[in-house]
Short mmCIF file of C-alpha atoms and ligand atoms in Angstrom, two decimals:
data_model
loop_
_atom_site.label_atom_id
_atom_site.label_comp_id
_atom_site.label_asym_id
_atom_site.label_seq_id
_atom_site.Cartn_x
_atom_site.Cartn_y
_atom_site.Cartn_z
CA MET A 1 23.23 18.49 -15.31
CA ASP A 2 20.12 17.19 -13.66
CA GLU A 3 19.86 14.21 -16.30
CA LEU A 4 23.10 13.04 -15.36
CA SER A 5 22.80 9.97 -13.38
CA ALA A 6 24.70 9.05 -9.64
CA ARG A 7 27.44 7.31 -11.17
CA GLN A 8 27.53 9.67 -14.31
CA LEU A 9 27.62 12.74 -11.89
CA ARG A 10 30.36 10.60 -9.72
CA GLU A 11 32.64 10.38 -12.48
CA LYS A 12 32.47 13.44 -14.28
CA ILE A 13 33.47 14.75 -10.51
CA VAL A 14 36.06 12.13 -9.84
CA ALA A 15 37.04 13.38 -13.51
CA GLY A 16 37.36 17.05 -12.57
CA GLU A 17 35.10 18.00 -15.12
CA VAL A 18 31.94 18.64 -12.49
CA ARG A 19 32.76 20.33 -9.37
CA SER A 20 30.62 18.68 -6.39
CA ALA A 21 29.61 22.03 -4.93
CA GLU A 22 28.45 22.42 -8.25
CA ALA A 23 26.13 19.55 -8.57
CA VAL A 24 25.21 20.58 -4.86
CA ALA A 25 24.16 24.02 -5.01
CA LYS A 26 22.06 22.94 -8.43
CA VAL A 27 20.34 20.60 -6.36
CA PHE A 28 20.16 22.98 -3.47
CA GLU A 29 18.81 25.65 -6.23
CA ARG A 30 16.07 22.89 -7.30
CA ILE A 31 14.88 22.24 -4.00
CA GLU A 32 14.00 26.21 -3.20
CA LYS A 33 12.27 26.47 -6.28
CA PHE A 34 10.57 23.19 -5.89
CA ASP A 35 10.28 21.62 -2.95
CA PRO A 36 8.03 23.86 -0.76
CA GLU A 37 5.67 22.58 -3.59
CA VAL A 38 6.30 19.12 -3.35
CA GLY A 39 7.35 18.50 0.16
CA ALA A 40 9.98 16.15 -0.35
CA TYR A 41 12.47 16.72 2.72
CA ILE A 42 11.62 17.20 6.39
CA SER A 43 14.60 18.65 6.50
CA THR A 44 17.48 20.17 4.35
CA TYR A 45 21.70 20.29 5.17
CA ARG A 46 23.43 22.79 3.40
CA ASP A 47 26.46 23.57 5.29
CA GLU A 48 26.88 20.35 5.87
CA ALA A 49 26.48 19.33 2.38
CA PHE A 50 28.48 22.33 1.12
CA GLU A 51 31.10 20.98 3.90
CA THR A 52 31.39 17.83 1.96
CA ALA A 53 31.23 18.80 -1.13
CA GLU A 54 33.78 20.55 -1.01
CA ASP A 55 36.08 18.35 1.00
CA VAL A 56 35.08 15.20 -2.19
CA ASP A 57 36.48 18.99 -4.75
CA ARG A 58 39.69 19.07 -2.94
CA ARG A 59 40.91 15.80 -2.56
CA VAL A 60 40.24 15.03 -6.38
CA SER A 61 42.10 18.24 -7.17
CA ALA A 62 44.64 16.42 -5.20
CA GLY A 63 44.26 13.33 -6.65
CA GLU A 64 43.47 11.67 -3.43
CA ALA A 65 41.32 8.66 -3.75
CA VAL A 66 37.21 8.99 -3.31
CA GLY A 67 34.51 6.37 -2.79
CA VAL A 68 32.34 5.39 -4.87
CA LEU A 69 29.44 7.80 -4.55
CA ALA A 70 32.28 10.77 -4.29
CA GLY A 71 30.14 14.09 -4.09
CA VAL A 72 26.47 12.68 -5.28
CA PRO A 73 23.83 14.45 -3.82
CA VAL A 74 21.59 12.08 -1.60
CA ALA A 75 18.24 11.56 0.35
CA ILE A 76 17.44 9.11 3.34
CA LYS A 77 14.28 8.91 4.58
CA ASP A 78 13.72 10.49 7.94
CA ASN A 79 13.57 7.01 9.85
CA MET A 80 17.43 6.59 9.79
CA CYS A 81 18.97 7.81 12.17
CA THR A 82 21.78 10.42 12.01
CA THR A 83 23.44 12.02 14.54
CA PHE A 84 23.56 15.82 12.61
CA GLY A 85 19.11 16.86 12.70
CA ALA A 86 16.60 15.15 14.11
CA THR A 87 15.57 11.75 13.00
CA THR A 88 11.64 12.27 13.62
CA CYS A 89 9.95 9.63 12.00
CA ALA A 90 7.35 12.12 10.81
CA SER A 91 5.57 11.35 14.07
CA LYS A 92 5.48 14.04 16.30
CA ILE A 93 6.64 11.82 18.93
CA LEU A 94 10.13 11.84 18.04
CA GLU A 95 9.97 15.88 16.54
CA ASN A 96 12.85 16.46 18.13
CA PHE A 97 14.94 13.27 18.84
CA HIS A 98 18.70 13.50 18.38
CA SER A 99 19.87 10.45 18.36
CA PRO A 100 23.51 10.23 19.59
CA TYR A 101 24.64 7.68 16.60
CA ASN A 102 24.51 7.14 12.38
CA ALA A 103 22.95 3.64 11.22
CA THR A 104 24.95 1.53 9.11
CA VAL A 105 23.33 2.75 6.23
CA VAL A 106 23.87 6.54 6.90
CA GLU A 107 27.98 5.90 7.76
CA LYS A 108 28.06 3.55 4.50
CA LEU A 109 26.72 6.76 2.70
CA LEU A 110 29.71 8.79 4.12
CA ALA A 111 32.15 6.21 3.93
CA ALA A 112 31.64 6.44 -0.32
CA ASP A 113 32.04 10.55 -0.22
CA ALA A 114 27.77 10.59 -0.60
CA VAL A 115 26.83 14.22 0.12
CA ILE A 116 23.61 13.80 2.13
CA VAL A 117 21.59 16.71 1.76
CA GLY A 118 18.56 16.33 3.52
CA LYS A 119 16.58 13.54 5.21
CA ALA A 120 13.15 12.91 3.93
CA ASN A 121 9.15 12.58 4.08
CA MET A 122 7.40 9.59 4.86
CA ASP A 123 4.47 8.42 6.56
CA GLU A 124 4.81 8.23 10.37
CA PHE A 125 6.81 5.64 11.43
CA ALA A 126 6.51 4.16 7.78
CA MET A 127 2.73 2.76 8.09
CA GLY A 128 0.80 4.04 5.25
CA SER A 129 1.09 3.83 1.49
CA SER A 130 0.73 7.47 0.17
CA THR A 131 2.37 9.58 2.79
CA GLU A 132 -0.42 11.42 3.87
CA ASN A 133 -0.19 10.03 7.22
CA SER A 134 3.07 12.34 7.86
CA ALA A 135 2.60 14.61 10.66
CA LEU A 136 5.13 16.99 9.96
CA LYS A 137 4.39 17.78 6.73
CA ARG A 138 2.20 17.11 3.04
CA THR A 139 4.65 15.58 -0.24
CA VAL A 140 2.61 15.89 -2.99
CA ASN A 141 3.63 13.47 -6.44
CA PRO A 142 6.02 15.73 -8.41
CA TRP A 143 3.40 14.43 -11.77
CA ASP A 144 0.69 15.71 -10.46
CA ALA A 145 -0.14 18.18 -7.45
CA ASN A 146 -3.18 16.66 -6.95
CA ARG A 147 -1.23 13.05 -5.90
CA VAL A 148 -0.02 11.08 -3.44
CA PRO A 149 3.88 10.63 -3.76
CA GLY A 150 2.58 7.21 -2.54
CA GLY A 151 4.43 6.26 0.78
CA SER A 152 5.28 4.88 3.31
CA SER A 153 9.13 6.06 1.71
CA GLY A 154 6.61 9.00 -0.68
CA GLY A 155 9.53 11.99 0.51
CA PRO A 156 12.67 9.99 -1.09
CA ALA A 157 10.53 9.05 -4.32
CA ALA A 158 9.33 12.63 -4.89
CA ALA A 159 12.91 14.21 -4.08
CA VAL A 160 14.62 11.31 -6.22
CA ALA A 161 11.97 11.74 -9.54
CA GLY A 162 11.76 15.68 -9.03
CA ARG A 163 15.39 15.73 -9.50
CA LEU A 164 16.20 17.15 -5.87
CA CYS A 165 18.62 14.76 -5.36
CA SER A 166 20.65 12.18 -7.40
CA ALA A 167 19.48 9.34 -5.09
CA ALA A 168 17.63 8.14 -1.65
CA LEU A 169 16.96 4.92 0.66
CA GLY A 170 14.04 4.46 1.65
CA SER A 171 12.75 1.09 4.32
CA ASP A 172 10.52 -1.22 3.08
CA THR A 173 8.22 -3.40 5.17
CA GLY A 174 4.88 -3.95 2.70
CA GLY A 175 6.05 -2.14 -0.17
CA SER A 176 7.19 1.45 1.20
CA ILE A 177 10.15 1.65 -1.77
CA ARG A 178 8.73 -0.06 -4.34
CA GLN A 179 5.12 1.64 -4.42
CA PRO A 180 6.20 5.23 -4.21
CA ALA A 181 9.15 4.61 -6.70
CA GLY A 182 6.59 3.00 -9.19
CA PHE A 183 3.42 6.58 -8.48
CA CYS A 184 6.80 8.67 -9.10
CA GLY A 185 8.19 6.76 -11.92
CA VAL A 186 11.59 5.91 -10.46
CA VAL A 187 13.78 2.65 -9.84
CA GLY A 188 12.96 1.64 -6.13
CA LEU A 189 14.76 -1.92 -4.81
CA LYS A 190 13.54 -4.04 -1.52
CA PRO A 191 16.94 -6.05 -0.80
CA THR A 192 16.15 -9.56 0.46
CA TYR A 193 15.77 -9.59 4.35
CA GLY A 194 18.93 -9.85 5.73
CA ARG A 195 21.25 -8.66 2.99
CA VAL A 196 21.53 -4.58 4.80
CA SER A 197 21.81 -3.59 7.78
CA ARG A 198 18.76 -2.30 9.21
CA PHE A 199 20.93 -0.54 12.65
CA GLY A 200 19.71 2.41 12.94
CA LEU A 201 16.27 2.32 11.00
CA VAL A 202 13.82 2.93 13.58
CA ALA A 203 11.65 -0.76 13.69
CA TYR A 204 8.21 -0.87 12.54
CA GLY A 205 8.05 -4.63 11.03
CA SER A 206 11.10 -6.05 12.68
CA SER A 207 10.73 -9.40 10.50
CA LEU A 208 9.39 -8.04 7.42
CA ASP A 209 11.61 -4.40 7.39
CA GLN A 210 14.49 -3.56 4.86
CA ILE A 211 16.64 -0.38 3.60
CA GLY A 212 16.86 -0.07 -0.17
CA PRO A 213 17.61 2.64 -3.20
CA ILE A 214 15.79 4.66 -4.76
CA THR A 215 17.22 5.89 -7.69
CA ARG A 216 16.17 6.69 -11.28
CA THR A 217 17.87 4.03 -13.39
CA VAL A 218 19.22 0.27 -12.01
CA ASP A 219 22.13 1.38 -12.62
CA ASP A 220 22.24 3.85 -9.90
CA CYS A 221 20.41 1.28 -7.55
CA ALA A 222 23.15 -1.54 -7.88
CA LEU A 223 25.31 1.18 -7.49
CA MET A 224 23.21 2.34 -4.16
CA LEU A 225 23.06 -1.85 -3.10
CA GLY A 226 26.82 -2.16 -3.54
CA VAL A 227 27.32 0.28 -1.05
CA ILE A 228 24.57 -0.52 1.49
CA ALA A 229 24.72 -4.44 1.51
CA GLY A 230 26.57 -6.58 3.82
CA HIS A 231 26.93 -8.26 6.96
CA ASP A 232 26.81 -5.37 9.97
CA PRO A 233 27.96 -7.27 13.73
CA SER A 234 25.19 -4.62 15.45
CA ASP A 235 22.29 -6.24 13.28
CA SER A 236 22.11 -9.76 13.87
CA THR A 237 19.59 -10.49 11.20
CA SER A 238 22.43 -9.37 8.53
CA VAL A 239 23.53 -12.28 6.78
CA ASP A 240 27.21 -12.77 7.07
CA GLU A 241 29.84 -13.06 3.34
CA GLN A 242 29.37 -17.21 3.72
CA THR A 243 26.15 -17.14 3.85
CA ALA A 244 25.10 -14.56 1.56
CA HIS A 245 28.67 -12.69 -0.64
CA VAL A 246 27.66 -9.52 -1.85
CA PRO A 247 28.63 -10.01 -5.18
CA ASP A 248 29.36 -6.32 -7.07
CA TYR A 249 26.19 -5.51 -8.71
CA LEU A 250 27.76 -2.88 -11.44
CA GLU A 251 29.87 -5.52 -12.94
CA LYS A 252 27.93 -8.20 -14.83
CA LEU A 253 25.07 -5.49 -15.65
CA ASP A 254 24.94 -4.61 -19.08
CA GLN A 255 24.94 -8.91 -19.36
CA PRO A 256 21.80 -10.38 -20.42
CA VAL A 257 19.99 -12.66 -18.77
CA GLY A 258 20.74 -15.90 -20.71
CA ASN A 259 17.62 -18.61 -21.05
CA LEU A 260 15.35 -16.39 -18.91
CA LYS A 261 11.98 -17.50 -17.92
CA ILE A 262 9.76 -15.37 -16.36
CA ALA A 263 6.87 -16.20 -14.30
CA ASN A 264 3.44 -14.19 -15.11
CA VAL A 265 0.27 -14.71 -12.47
CA PRO A 266 -2.42 -13.87 -14.63
CA LYS A 267 -5.29 -14.44 -12.27
CA PHE A 268 -3.56 -12.54 -9.08
CA ASN A 269 -2.82 -9.07 -12.27
CA GLU A 270 -7.02 -9.67 -12.03
CA GLY A 271 -7.52 -7.14 -9.66
CA ALA A 272 -4.99 -4.49 -11.08
CA ASP A 273 -6.01 -1.78 -13.46
CA GLU A 274 -6.73 -2.44 -17.56
CA GLN A 275 -3.95 0.28 -17.46
CA VAL A 276 -2.14 -1.28 -15.54
CA ARG A 277 -2.37 -4.85 -16.77
CA ALA A 278 -1.98 -3.18 -20.35
CA ALA A 279 1.43 -2.18 -19.63
CA LEU A 280 2.51 -4.76 -17.53
CA ASP A 281 1.39 -7.03 -20.29
CA GLU A 282 3.28 -4.76 -23.10
CA ALA A 283 6.74 -5.27 -20.74
CA LEU A 284 6.31 -8.89 -20.64
CA ASP A 285 6.65 -8.42 -24.91
CA VAL A 286 9.54 -5.96 -24.27
CA TYR A 287 11.32 -9.25 -22.59
CA ARG A 288 9.54 -11.74 -25.22
CA GLN A 289 11.72 -9.74 -28.17
CA LEU A 290 14.67 -9.49 -25.84
CA GLY A 291 14.76 -13.96 -26.20
CA ALA A 292 13.00 -14.60 -22.80
CA GLU A 293 10.17 -17.08 -22.24
CA VAL A 294 6.54 -16.17 -19.80
CA LEU A 295 5.59 -18.67 -18.21
CA ASP A 296 1.63 -18.23 -16.03
CA ILE A 297 1.54 -19.81 -13.06
CA GLU A 298 -0.61 -19.50 -9.92
CA MET A 299 0.76 -18.66 -6.56
CA PRO A 300 -2.59 -19.82 -4.54
CA HIS A 301 -1.50 -18.00 -1.31
CA LEU A 302 -1.14 -14.51 -2.50
CA ASP A 303 -5.04 -13.16 -2.16
CA TYR A 304 -4.30 -13.95 2.21
CA ALA A 305 -0.95 -11.99 2.16
CA ILE A 306 -2.80 -8.51 2.94
CA ALA A 307 -3.92 -10.04 5.60
CA ALA A 308 -1.41 -12.26 7.01
CA TYR A 309 0.82 -9.38 6.52
CA TYR A 310 -1.35 -6.67 8.53
CA VAL A 311 -1.77 -9.30 11.67
CA ILE A 312 2.04 -9.44 11.77
CA ALA A 313 3.15 -6.03 10.73
CA THR A 314 0.62 -4.31 13.31
CA ALA A 315 1.70 -6.80 16.56
CA GLU A 316 5.33 -6.57 15.42
CA ALA A 317 4.63 -2.68 15.49
CA SER A 318 2.62 -3.16 18.47
CA SER A 319 5.69 -3.79 20.65
CA ASN A 320 8.69 -1.69 19.17
CA LEU A 321 6.56 1.44 19.69
CA ALA A 322 6.34 0.28 22.81
CA ARG A 323 9.45 2.19 23.86
CA TYR A 324 8.06 5.26 22.88
CA ASP A 325 6.89 6.53 26.76
CA GLY A 326 7.72 9.33 27.28
CA VAL A 327 10.57 8.91 29.30
CA HIS A 328 13.34 7.09 26.40
CA TYR A 329 12.67 9.46 23.41
CA GLY A 330 11.27 12.24 22.18
CA HIS A 331 8.12 14.03 23.11
CA ARG A 332 6.58 14.05 27.10
CA THR A 333 3.14 15.04 28.31
CA GLU A 334 3.36 17.83 30.87
CA ARG A 335 2.38 18.39 34.31
CA PRO A 336 1.63 14.04 34.81
CA ARG A 337 -0.24 13.77 37.73
CA ASP A 338 1.16 10.54 37.84
CA TYR A 339 3.73 7.35 35.80
CA VAL A 340 1.06 6.01 34.18
CA GLU A 341 -0.12 9.49 32.75
CA VAL A 342 3.20 9.92 31.48
CA TYR A 343 3.13 6.91 29.61
CA SER A 344 -0.62 6.94 28.48
CA LYS A 345 -0.88 10.95 27.65
CA SER A 346 2.38 11.22 26.43
CA ARG A 347 0.98 8.42 23.52
CA ALA A 348 -2.33 9.55 23.45
CA GLU A 349 -1.03 13.35 22.68
CA ALA A 350 1.89 12.55 20.30
CA PHE A 351 1.00 9.46 18.22
CA GLY A 352 -1.00 10.10 14.63
CA LYS A 353 -4.34 7.93 14.36
CA GLU A 354 -3.11 5.74 12.27
CA VAL A 355 -0.41 4.36 14.50
CA LYS A 356 -3.29 4.52 17.49
CA ARG A 357 -4.91 1.66 15.26
CA ARG A 358 -2.08 -0.07 14.73
CA ILE A 359 -0.75 -0.32 17.99
CA MET A 360 -4.90 -1.17 19.21
CA LEU A 361 -4.51 -3.73 15.95
CA GLY A 362 -1.46 -5.51 16.57
CA THR A 363 -1.94 -5.65 20.66
CA TYR A 364 -5.17 -7.45 20.41
CA ALA A 365 -3.47 -10.11 17.58
CA LEU A 366 -1.29 -10.98 20.34
CA SER A 367 -3.07 -10.92 23.14
CA SER A 368 -4.09 -14.32 24.99
CA GLY A 369 -6.92 -15.80 23.85
CA TYR A 370 -6.13 -13.87 20.29
CA TYR A 371 -3.01 -15.28 19.19
CA ASP A 372 -3.66 -18.26 17.69
CA ALA A 373 -6.11 -17.38 16.07
CA TYR A 374 -4.73 -14.24 14.65
CA TYR A 375 -0.90 -14.23 15.29
CA LEU A 376 -0.08 -18.22 14.76
CA LYS A 377 -2.84 -18.34 12.26
CA ALA A 378 -0.94 -15.02 9.90
CA LEU A 379 2.75 -16.94 10.33
CA LYS A 380 1.33 -19.83 8.88
CA VAL A 381 -0.25 -17.85 6.25
CA ARG A 382 3.24 -16.50 5.60
CA ASN A 383 4.48 -20.01 5.29
CA LEU A 384 2.53 -21.18 2.93
CA ILE A 385 3.23 -18.00 1.07
CA ARG A 386 7.06 -18.90 1.33
CA ASN A 387 6.07 -22.65 -0.24
CA ASP A 388 4.60 -20.64 -3.15
CA PHE A 389 7.65 -18.90 -3.93
CA ALA A 390 10.21 -21.34 -3.48
CA ASP A 391 7.61 -23.63 -6.12
CA ALA A 392 7.71 -20.53 -8.81
CA PHE A 393 11.45 -20.12 -8.66
CA GLY A 394 12.15 -23.60 -8.91
CA GLU A 395 10.81 -23.50 -12.87
CA CYS A 396 11.39 -19.46 -13.28
CA ASN A 397 14.16 -16.95 -12.96
CA CYS A 398 11.82 -14.04 -11.43
CA ILE A 399 8.49 -13.98 -11.28
CA VAL A 400 6.75 -10.14 -12.87
CA MET A 401 3.58 -8.27 -11.08
CA PRO A 402 2.49 -4.75 -11.24
CA VAL A 403 3.58 -2.64 -8.38
CA SER A 404 0.13 -1.39 -7.16
CA PRO A 405 -3.50 -2.23 -9.08
CA THR A 406 -3.75 1.84 -9.64
CA THR A 407 -1.72 4.37 -10.78
CA ALA A 408 -1.03 7.79 -7.79
CA PHE A 409 -4.32 8.20 -6.32
CA ARG A 410 -5.72 11.32 -5.58
CA LEU A 411 -4.35 13.48 -2.00
CA GLY A 412 -7.57 12.35 0.41
CA ASP A 413 -9.05 9.75 -1.67
CA LYS A 414 -8.26 6.82 0.54
CA ILE A 415 -6.69 8.20 3.93
CA ASP A 416 -10.76 8.08 5.81
CA ASP A 417 -10.96 4.58 4.84
CA PRO A 418 -7.52 2.40 5.94
CA LEU A 419 -8.83 -0.96 4.70
CA GLN A 420 -9.15 0.75 1.19
CA MET A 421 -5.34 2.17 1.62
CA TYR A 422 -4.52 -1.64 3.16
CA LEU A 423 -5.60 -3.60 -0.25
CA SER A 424 -3.50 -1.29 -2.53
CA ASP A 425 -0.47 -2.51 -0.98
CA VAL A 426 -1.69 -6.22 -2.46
CA TYR A 427 0.80 -6.55 -4.63
CA THR A 428 3.92 -5.87 -2.45
CA ILE A 429 3.47 -7.07 0.28
CA ALA A 430 3.72 -10.79 -0.26
CA ALA A 431 7.94 -9.96 -0.96
CA ASN A 432 8.15 -9.09 2.47
CA LEU A 433 6.47 -11.74 4.03
CA ALA A 434 8.57 -14.04 2.21
CA GLY A 435 11.67 -12.27 2.50
CA ILE A 436 12.70 -11.86 -0.78
CA PRO A 437 14.14 -9.29 -3.41
CA GLY A 438 11.64 -7.09 -5.27
CA ILE A 439 12.33 -3.93 -7.86
CA SER A 440 10.08 -1.47 -9.22
CA ILE A 441 10.99 0.00 -12.46
CA PRO A 442 9.29 2.69 -14.86
CA CYS A 443 7.51 0.52 -17.74
CA GLY A 444 5.06 3.62 -18.77
CA PHE A 445 2.39 5.90 -18.16
CA ASP A 446 -1.18 5.67 -17.82
CA ASP A 447 -3.71 8.60 -19.78
CA LYS A 448 -3.56 10.87 -17.08
CA GLY A 449 0.49 11.47 -17.97
CA LEU A 450 0.82 9.13 -14.45
CA PRO A 451 4.20 6.79 -14.36
CA ILE A 452 3.12 3.01 -14.56
CA GLY A 453 5.89 0.61 -12.24
CA LEU A 454 6.44 -3.05 -13.19
CA GLN A 455 7.30 -4.98 -10.29
CA ILE A 456 10.07 -8.08 -10.82
CA LEU A 457 10.40 -10.16 -7.56
CA ALA A 458 13.31 -12.52 -7.50
CA PRO A 459 15.21 -15.85 -5.06
CA ALA A 460 16.62 -14.76 -1.89
CA PHE A 461 19.50 -12.78 -2.65
CA GLY A 462 18.84 -12.84 -6.38
CA GLU A 463 19.72 -8.92 -6.48
CA ALA A 464 22.82 -9.40 -9.15
CA GLU A 465 20.61 -11.35 -10.99
CA LEU A 466 17.28 -9.14 -10.36
CA LEU A 467 18.57 -5.40 -11.76
CA ARG A 468 20.58 -7.61 -14.68
CA ILE A 469 16.64 -8.23 -15.44
CA ALA A 470 15.19 -5.18 -14.79
CA ARG A 471 18.31 -3.34 -16.43
CA MET A 472 17.40 -5.43 -19.99
CA PHE A 473 13.62 -4.09 -19.75
CA GLU A 474 15.46 -0.54 -18.99
CA ALA A 475 17.99 -0.70 -22.13
CA ASN A 476 15.27 -1.46 -23.99
CA THR A 477 13.09 1.29 -23.50
CA ASP A 478 13.01 4.41 -23.03
CA TRP A 479 10.75 5.67 -19.45
CA HIS A 480 12.19 5.69 -17.49
CA LYS A 481 14.39 9.09 -19.01
CA LYS A 482 10.58 10.75 -18.17
CA ALA A 483 11.04 13.80 -16.27
CA PRO A 484 7.96 15.13 -14.20
CA PRO A 485 6.35 18.54 -15.70
CA LEU A 486 7.35 19.93 -12.39
CA GLU A 487 7.26 23.75 -14.06
CA SER A 488 3.50 23.54 -13.58
CA VAL A 489 4.08 23.01 -9.85
CA ASP A 490 5.83 25.97 -10.45
CA ASN A 491 2.97 28.59 -10.17
N1 LIG B 1 2.10 0.49 3.33
C1 LIG B 1 2.37 -1.03 4.18
C2 LIG B 1 1.88 -0.17 5.61
O1 LIG B 1 1.29 0.86 5.66
C3 LIG B 1 3.63 -0.60 3.93
C4 LIG B 1 4.61 -0.42 4.51
C5 LIG B 1 5.81 0.06 4.85
O2 LIG B 1 6.76 -0.82 3.40
N2 LIG B 1 6.52 0.49 5.57
O3 LIG B 1 2.13 -1.07 6.16
#
């Protein structure tokens, strides 16, 4: 049963062929068996999950209507607020934070009758590319327990790859959905900025953050996006129907895109490992065989994306994280001498090293005298990158590039070298700066048996076509059908 996609599972549940409670039992069996090693989940909700599942089963047998994710076990990244359990952001400062409300995406999942099985691990406050910055636990890559699952949505990606849920939600500020999806051999979509409500998502870089699906198939990705997309009055950055209609992402999913023009950026891709580049070339061949035209383009400003991102993201983070003051949320220091110590000690005690580094970097970039030199300059670069994309999309339907310059690296390899860690985001960051959607789909394996991801980028609000383009590749390849050899993790 674990090889059913979320969509197939839902169909079987609705047809009465599989009970949701059975599916959930199976998922918890696997979680018990494999998660002590994989470490995908920070918390799981067995009782609540069975309650929801049994309710779905009862409604199905009574012939009542059920939602589009009826009975499907899903995981969410632990930076999305839930009224059940804690919302930790994998940080000591929020370890015991219980939200009084659900994030809009959580409400939407529940309204679609999804079964939320647990909240998954991440880099603290979504800052990182390996999940090693989690202050609460370690997550390994289901394909190789010595390697990182990617980050910051390493928990959701490992859970989906390890068949510890059918689908998941992650968040992506600079690659955090696409890169772990790539490292774990699953599908990850960062929607257009504004496509999905971020109400109840703990903020990292507010002009960059987006929530999106991590799934095993493009089909499931379209299904999940349909559930979470749309305007939300509680999030003023979410776009309304008039500005950008939410189409039925599944409707034309299997119709190949005619006259498809794909742009490749050879110069920018030179920085990727040979095997990653070879997989990209092979993927382009698949598209060529399907009738697509591949054009080589240049995007001169992409080289500056990392520098601009790490100024903008840290600047926004430094102001977003000011709210953790020892008073409003979470951890408070014991026996402070005065109120200044309430702030300083609470923060010093409960933020991890990387979070502190970013708060300092961001505060510096915003400080008077440096604001123009760093922050404003980064915003200008951001505009140039946006223009590069606008120019490119004038000539093509989509742009392809690697997700990451390498496959999953070893645990510990980059954690003491923040710059190396930042540089590993080279291919994912530009999409966030430009606000455009990007998807990562499995496109091969390296000689160590580690998954390689293919990234496809599309114009803003072009998710429907982006998913169709991704589906064309998936329908003609088998990479997405490969499952990690978790049994070897077993002993
Ligand atoms: N790795 C990037 C960072 O550390 C992106 C993280 C993310 O997308 N949340 O900021």
